[in-house]
Coordinates of C-alpha atoms in Angstrom, one line a residue:
Chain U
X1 CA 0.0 0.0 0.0
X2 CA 1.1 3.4 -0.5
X3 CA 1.1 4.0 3.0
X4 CA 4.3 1.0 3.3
X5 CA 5.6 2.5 0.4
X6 CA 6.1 5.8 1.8
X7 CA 7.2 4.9 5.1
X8 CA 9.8 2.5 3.5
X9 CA 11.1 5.4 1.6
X10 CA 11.6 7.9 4.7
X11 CA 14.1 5.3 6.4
X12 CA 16.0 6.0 3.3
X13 CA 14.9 9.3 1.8
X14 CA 18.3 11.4 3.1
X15 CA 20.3 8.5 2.1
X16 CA 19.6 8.5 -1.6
X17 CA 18.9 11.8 -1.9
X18 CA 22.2 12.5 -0.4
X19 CA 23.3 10.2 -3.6
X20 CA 22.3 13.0 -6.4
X21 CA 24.5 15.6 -6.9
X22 CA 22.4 17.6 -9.5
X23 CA 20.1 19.3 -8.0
X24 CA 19.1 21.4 -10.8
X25 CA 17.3 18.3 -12.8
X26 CA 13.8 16.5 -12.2
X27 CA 12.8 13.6 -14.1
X28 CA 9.6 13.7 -12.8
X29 CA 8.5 17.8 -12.5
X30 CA 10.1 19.1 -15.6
X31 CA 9.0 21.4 -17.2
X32 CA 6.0 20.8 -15.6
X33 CA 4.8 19.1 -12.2
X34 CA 2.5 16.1 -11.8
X35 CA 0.2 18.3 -10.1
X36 CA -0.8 19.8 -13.7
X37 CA -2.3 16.1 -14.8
X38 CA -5.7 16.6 -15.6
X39 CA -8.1 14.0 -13.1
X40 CA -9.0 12.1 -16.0
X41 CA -5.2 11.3 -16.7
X42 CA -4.2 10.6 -13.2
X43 CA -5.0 6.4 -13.5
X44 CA -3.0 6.3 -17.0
X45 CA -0.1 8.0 -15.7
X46 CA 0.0 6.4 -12.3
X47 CA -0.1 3.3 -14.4
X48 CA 2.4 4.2 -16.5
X49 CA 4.5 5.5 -13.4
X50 CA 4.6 2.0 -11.4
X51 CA 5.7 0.4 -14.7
X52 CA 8.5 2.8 -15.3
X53 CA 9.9 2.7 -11.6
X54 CA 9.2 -1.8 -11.8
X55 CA 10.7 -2.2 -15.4
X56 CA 13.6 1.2 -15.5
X57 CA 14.0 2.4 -11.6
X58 CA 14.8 -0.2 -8.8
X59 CA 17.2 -2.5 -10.6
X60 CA 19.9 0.2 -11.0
X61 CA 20.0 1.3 -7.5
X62 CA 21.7 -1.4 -5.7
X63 CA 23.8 0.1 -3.0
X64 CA 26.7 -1.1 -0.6
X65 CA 24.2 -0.4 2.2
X66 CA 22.6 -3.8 3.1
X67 CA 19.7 -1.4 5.0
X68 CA 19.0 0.8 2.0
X69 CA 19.3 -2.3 -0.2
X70 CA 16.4 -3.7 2.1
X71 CA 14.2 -0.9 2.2
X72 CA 14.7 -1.1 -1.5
X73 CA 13.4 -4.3 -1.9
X74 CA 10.5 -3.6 0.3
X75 CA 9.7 -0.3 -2.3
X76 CA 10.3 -2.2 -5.0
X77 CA 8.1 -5.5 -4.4
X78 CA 5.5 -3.2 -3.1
X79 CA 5.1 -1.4 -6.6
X80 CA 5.2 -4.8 -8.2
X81 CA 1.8 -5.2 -6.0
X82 CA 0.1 -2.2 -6.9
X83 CA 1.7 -2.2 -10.5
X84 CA -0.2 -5.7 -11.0
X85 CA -3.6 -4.0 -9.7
X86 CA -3.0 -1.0 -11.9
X87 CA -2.7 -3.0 -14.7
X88 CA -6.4 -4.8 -14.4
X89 CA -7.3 -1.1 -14.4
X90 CA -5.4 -1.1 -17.4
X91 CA -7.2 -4.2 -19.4
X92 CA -10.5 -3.4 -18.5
X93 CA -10.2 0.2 -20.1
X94 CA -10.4 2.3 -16.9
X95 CA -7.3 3.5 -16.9
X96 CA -7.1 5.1 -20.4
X97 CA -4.7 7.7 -22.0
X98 CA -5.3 10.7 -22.7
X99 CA -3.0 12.7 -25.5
X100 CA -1.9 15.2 -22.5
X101 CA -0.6 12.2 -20.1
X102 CA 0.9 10.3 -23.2
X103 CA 3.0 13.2 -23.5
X104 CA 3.5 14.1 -19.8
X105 CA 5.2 10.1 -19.5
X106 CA 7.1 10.9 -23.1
X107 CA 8.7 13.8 -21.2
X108 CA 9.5 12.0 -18.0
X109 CA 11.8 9.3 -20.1
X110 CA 13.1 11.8 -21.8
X111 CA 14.5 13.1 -18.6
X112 CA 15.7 10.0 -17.4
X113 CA 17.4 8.9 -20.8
X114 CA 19.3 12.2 -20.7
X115 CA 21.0 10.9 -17.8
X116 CA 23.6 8.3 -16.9
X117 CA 21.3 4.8 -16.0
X118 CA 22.3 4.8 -12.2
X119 CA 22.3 8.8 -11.6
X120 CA 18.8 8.4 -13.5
X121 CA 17.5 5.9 -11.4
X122 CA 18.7 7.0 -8.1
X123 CA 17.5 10.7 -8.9
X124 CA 14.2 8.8 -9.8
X125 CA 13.7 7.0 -6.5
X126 CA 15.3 10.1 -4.8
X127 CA 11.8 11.9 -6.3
X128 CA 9.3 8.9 -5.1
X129 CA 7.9 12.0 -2.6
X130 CA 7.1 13.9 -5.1
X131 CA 5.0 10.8 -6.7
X132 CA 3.8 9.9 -3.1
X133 CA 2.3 13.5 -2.2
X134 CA 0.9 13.5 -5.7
X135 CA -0.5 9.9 -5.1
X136 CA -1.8 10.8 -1.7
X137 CA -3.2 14.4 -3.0
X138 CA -5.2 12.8 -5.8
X139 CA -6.8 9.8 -4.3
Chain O
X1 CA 35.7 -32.5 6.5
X2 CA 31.7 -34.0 6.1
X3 CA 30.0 -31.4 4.1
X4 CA 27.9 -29.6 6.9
X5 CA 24.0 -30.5 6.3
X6 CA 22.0 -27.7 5.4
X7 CA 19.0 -26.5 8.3
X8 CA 15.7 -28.7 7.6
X9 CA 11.9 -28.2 8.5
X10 CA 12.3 -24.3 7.5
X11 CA 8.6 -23.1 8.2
X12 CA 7.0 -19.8 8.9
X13 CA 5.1 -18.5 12.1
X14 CA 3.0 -15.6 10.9
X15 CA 0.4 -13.9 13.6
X16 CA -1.4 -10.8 12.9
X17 CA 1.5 -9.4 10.6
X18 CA 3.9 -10.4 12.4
X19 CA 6.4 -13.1 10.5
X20 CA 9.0 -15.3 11.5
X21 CA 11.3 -18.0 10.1
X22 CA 11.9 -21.6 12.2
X23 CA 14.3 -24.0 11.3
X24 CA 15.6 -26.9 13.1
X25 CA 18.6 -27.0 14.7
X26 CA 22.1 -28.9 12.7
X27 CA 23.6 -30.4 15.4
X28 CA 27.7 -30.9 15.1
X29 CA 29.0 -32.4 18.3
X30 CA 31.1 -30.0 20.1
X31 CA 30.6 -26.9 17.8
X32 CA 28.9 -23.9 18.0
X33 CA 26.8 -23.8 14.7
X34 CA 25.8 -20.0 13.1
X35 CA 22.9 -19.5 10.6
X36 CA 22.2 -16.7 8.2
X37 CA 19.1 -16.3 6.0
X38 CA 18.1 -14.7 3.2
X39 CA 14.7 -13.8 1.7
X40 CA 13.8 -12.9 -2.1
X41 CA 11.1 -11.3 -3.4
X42 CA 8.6 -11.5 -6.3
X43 CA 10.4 -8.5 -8.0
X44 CA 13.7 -10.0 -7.4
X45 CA 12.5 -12.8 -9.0
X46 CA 10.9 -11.2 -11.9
X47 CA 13.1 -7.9 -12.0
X48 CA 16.4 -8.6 -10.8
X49 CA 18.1 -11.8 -12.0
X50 CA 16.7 -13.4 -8.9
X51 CA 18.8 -12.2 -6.4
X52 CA 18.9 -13.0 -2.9
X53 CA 19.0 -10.1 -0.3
X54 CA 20.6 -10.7 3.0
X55 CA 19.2 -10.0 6.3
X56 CA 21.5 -8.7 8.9
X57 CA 19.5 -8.9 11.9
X58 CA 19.9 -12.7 10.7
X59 CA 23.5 -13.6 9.7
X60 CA 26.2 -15.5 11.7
X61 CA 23.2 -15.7 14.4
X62 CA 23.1 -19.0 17.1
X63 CA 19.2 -18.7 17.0
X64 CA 17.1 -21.4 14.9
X65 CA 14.5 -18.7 14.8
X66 CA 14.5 -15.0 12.5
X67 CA 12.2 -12.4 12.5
X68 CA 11.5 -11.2 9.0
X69 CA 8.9 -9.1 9.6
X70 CA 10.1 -6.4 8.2
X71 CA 11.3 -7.7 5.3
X72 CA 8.1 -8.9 4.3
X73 CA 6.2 -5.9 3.5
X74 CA 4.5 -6.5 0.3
X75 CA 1.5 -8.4 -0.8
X76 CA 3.6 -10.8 -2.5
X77 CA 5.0 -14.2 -2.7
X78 CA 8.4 -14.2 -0.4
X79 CA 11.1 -17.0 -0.9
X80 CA 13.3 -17.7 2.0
X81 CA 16.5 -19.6 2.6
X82 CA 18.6 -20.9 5.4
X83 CA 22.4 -22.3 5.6
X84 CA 24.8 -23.0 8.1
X85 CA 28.2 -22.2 9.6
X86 CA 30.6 -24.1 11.5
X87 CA 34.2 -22.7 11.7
X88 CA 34.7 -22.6 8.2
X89 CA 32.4 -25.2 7.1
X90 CA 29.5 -24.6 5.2
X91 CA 26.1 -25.8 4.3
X92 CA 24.4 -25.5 1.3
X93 CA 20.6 -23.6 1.2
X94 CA 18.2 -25.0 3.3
X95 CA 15.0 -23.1 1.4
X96 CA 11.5 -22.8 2.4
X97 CA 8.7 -25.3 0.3
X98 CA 6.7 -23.0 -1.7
X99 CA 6.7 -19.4 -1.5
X100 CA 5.0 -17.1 1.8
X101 CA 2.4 -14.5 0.9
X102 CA 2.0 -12.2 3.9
X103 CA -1.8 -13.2 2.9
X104 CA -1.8 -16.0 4.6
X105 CA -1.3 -14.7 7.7
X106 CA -3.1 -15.7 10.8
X107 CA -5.6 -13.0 12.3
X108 CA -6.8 -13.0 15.9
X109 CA -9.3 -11.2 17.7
X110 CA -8.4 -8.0 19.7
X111 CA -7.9 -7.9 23.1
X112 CA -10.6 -5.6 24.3
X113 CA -11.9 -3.6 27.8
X114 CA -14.8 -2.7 27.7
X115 CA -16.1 0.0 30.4
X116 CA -19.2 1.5 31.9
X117 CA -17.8 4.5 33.1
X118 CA -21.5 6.2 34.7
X119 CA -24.0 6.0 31.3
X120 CA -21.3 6.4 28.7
X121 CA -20.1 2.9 26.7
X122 CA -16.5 2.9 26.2
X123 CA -14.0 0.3 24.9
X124 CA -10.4 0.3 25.1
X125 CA -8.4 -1.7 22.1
X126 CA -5.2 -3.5 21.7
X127 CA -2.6 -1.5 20.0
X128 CA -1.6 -4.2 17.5
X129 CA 0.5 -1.9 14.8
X130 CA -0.1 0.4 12.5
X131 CA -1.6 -2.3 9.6
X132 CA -4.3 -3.0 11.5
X133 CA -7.9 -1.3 11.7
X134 CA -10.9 -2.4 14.0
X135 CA -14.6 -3.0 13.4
X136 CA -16.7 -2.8 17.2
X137 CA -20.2 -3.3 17.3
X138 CA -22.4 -3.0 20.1
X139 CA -26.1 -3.0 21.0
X140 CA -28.5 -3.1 23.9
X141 CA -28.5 -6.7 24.7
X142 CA -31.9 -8.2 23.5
X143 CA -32.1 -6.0 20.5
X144 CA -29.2 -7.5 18.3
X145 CA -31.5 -6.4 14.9
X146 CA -30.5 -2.7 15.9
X147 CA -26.9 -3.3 16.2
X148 CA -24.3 -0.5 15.8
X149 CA -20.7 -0.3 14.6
X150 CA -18.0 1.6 14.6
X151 CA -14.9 1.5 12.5
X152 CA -11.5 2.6 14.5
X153 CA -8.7 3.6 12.1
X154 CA -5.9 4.5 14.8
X155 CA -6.1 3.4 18.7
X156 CA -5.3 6.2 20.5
X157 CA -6.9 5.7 23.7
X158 CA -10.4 5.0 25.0
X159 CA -13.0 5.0 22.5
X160 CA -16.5 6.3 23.2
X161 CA -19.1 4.1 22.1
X162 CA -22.3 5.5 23.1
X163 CA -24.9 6.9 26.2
X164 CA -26.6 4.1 28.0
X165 CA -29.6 4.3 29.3
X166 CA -29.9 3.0 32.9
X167 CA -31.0 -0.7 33.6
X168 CA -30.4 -3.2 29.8
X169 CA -27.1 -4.6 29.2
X170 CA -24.8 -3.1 26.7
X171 CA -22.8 -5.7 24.6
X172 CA -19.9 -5.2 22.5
X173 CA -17.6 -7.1 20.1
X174 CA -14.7 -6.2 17.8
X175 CA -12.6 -7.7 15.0
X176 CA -9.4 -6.4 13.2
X177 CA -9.2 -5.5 9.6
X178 CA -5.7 -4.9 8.0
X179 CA -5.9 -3.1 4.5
X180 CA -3.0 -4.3 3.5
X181 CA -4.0 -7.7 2.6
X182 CA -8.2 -7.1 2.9
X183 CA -8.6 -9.7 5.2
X184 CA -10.3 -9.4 8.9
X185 CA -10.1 -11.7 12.0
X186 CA -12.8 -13.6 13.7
X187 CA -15.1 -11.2 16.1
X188 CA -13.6 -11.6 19.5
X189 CA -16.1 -12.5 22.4
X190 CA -18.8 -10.3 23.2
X191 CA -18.7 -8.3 26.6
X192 CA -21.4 -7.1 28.0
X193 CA -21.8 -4.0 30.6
X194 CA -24.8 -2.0 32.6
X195 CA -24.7 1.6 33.3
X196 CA -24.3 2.5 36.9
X197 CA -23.5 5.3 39.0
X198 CA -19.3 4.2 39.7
X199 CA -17.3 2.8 36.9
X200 CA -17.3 -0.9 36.4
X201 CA -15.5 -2.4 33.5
X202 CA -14.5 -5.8 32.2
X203 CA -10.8 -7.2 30.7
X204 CA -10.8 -10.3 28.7

């Protein structure tokens, strides 16, 4: 639940954010934030979201912390549950896309592809607040 | 050197979220033997070339016993593994049968007090973590058809219930939901109470 996911990411919030050194980039609020998805959009790109962080995210940010690695895990395995409920959503057309979220997701991979695959990925899990409090703010 | 055996019977103890791995004990005459597990997930399955993540709390320990707890904290299926150490002598993986789902967890009732403190109905509720949630009902005994519940997110402290009227029993149950894997415990037994002047309550 998101609930696990978020307090599994506070044990290692300062860590991995302490891990990104540019602090001028987002991969997920640029140019423009998640808070600018339209309501109808928000189950595509949530959906869209889990499957980016499952397939791209967690496997490149193995660390020589055995704690962190663990609360990993936990983050990780815990999207892989949600993913698999968002994507019922997904086949039985509840969860469409709209032209504005198709490009919103097109934007975030963008972002991540300009980077180097673990800077991407720890600066990725380094923003799951900002897809928490969007989560939380638009259930 | 015989090659050291690796742990058998490896089985989980899981109560109201709470998990823990058992093995039984590899006996070497004269040696102290260590243990160290390791659990795997779905994603690491799926995800990440099956890999096998370590569990401090768990490694080099004399215990037969491992509380994975929190480790487990996904709706998913769970592989676990067990070997030993003697000197330097080592087992292969002792692993689990099948996979562990937090899912299958056992649920108990709550532990509940319920008190009469003058006319108002109060109930006080184990704190059993933060997955859990609680469903109380309670009605004037003799009119179960007019039964009331209410649903406690967070147990803080005492939880008012209602105004009794003076003279019929007030009876009260409860039962623990945990969203996490949308499953609820059996009710626990109902306690019933009278409104009276001084406080009278009941621990079961």
């Amino acid at each position: 639940s998101v609930t696990e996911i978020r307090s599994g990411f506070t044990a290692i919030k300062a860590n991995i954010q302490a891990r990104d050194p540019i602090r001028t980039l987002s991969i997920l609020s640029y140019p423009h934030s998640l808070h600018k998805v339209k309501s109808s959009d928000r189950c595509c790109i949530t959906h869209h979201l889990f499957n980016f962080y499952v397939d791209k995210v967690f496997k490149h940010c193995k660390t020589e912390d055995s704690y962190v690695n663990r609360k990993i895990s936990s983050i990780a395995n815990s999207f892989l549950s949600v993913k698999r409920k968002l994507g019922q959503c997904h086949e039985q057309n509840k969860c469409t896309c709209g032209q504005e979220s198709t490009e919103k997701f097109k934007q975030i991979l963008v972002n991540y592809e300009g980077l180097n695959v673990t800077s991407a990925a720890i600066k990725s899990l380094g923003e799951l607040d900002i897809l928490l409090d969007w989560l939380e703010k638009s259930r | 050197d015989a090659l050291l055996p690796a742990p058998q019977n490896i089985s989980i103890l899981s109560t109201n979220m709470k998990h823990f791995l058992t093995w039984s004990p590899v006996i070497v005459q004269g040696e102290t033997v260590r243990y160290s597990v390791e659990f795997q997930g779905e994603y690491e399955r799926e995800y990440a070339n099956e890999s096998w993540i370590p569990i401090c709390e768990c490694s080099v320990i004399t215990a037969t016993v491992c509380n994975i707890t929190e480790d487990i904290s996904a709706t998913v299926a769970y592989n676990l593994r067990v070997r030993a150490d003697v000197g330097a002598r080592r087992s292969e993986w002792g692993t689990l049968k099948g996979f562990f789902n937090r899912i299958t967890t056992s649920l108990t009732p709550p532990l509940m007090k319920v008190i009469a403190d003058g006319y108002h109905l109060l109930v006080e509720l184990e704190d059993m973590g933060p997955a859990f949630q609680f469903c109380v009902l309670y009605w004037k005994k003799g009119q179960e058809s007019r039964m009331q519940q209410k649903v406690v997110k967070e147990v803080s402290s005492v939880i008012h219930l209602d105004a009794m009227e003076a003279g019929p029993d007030y009876c009260v149950k409860a039962q623990t939901y945990v969203e996490a894997i949308n499953r609820s415990s059996s009710f626990s037994q109902t306690q019933c109470v009278r409104a009276q002047g001084n406080s009278q309550s009941v621990w079961l």
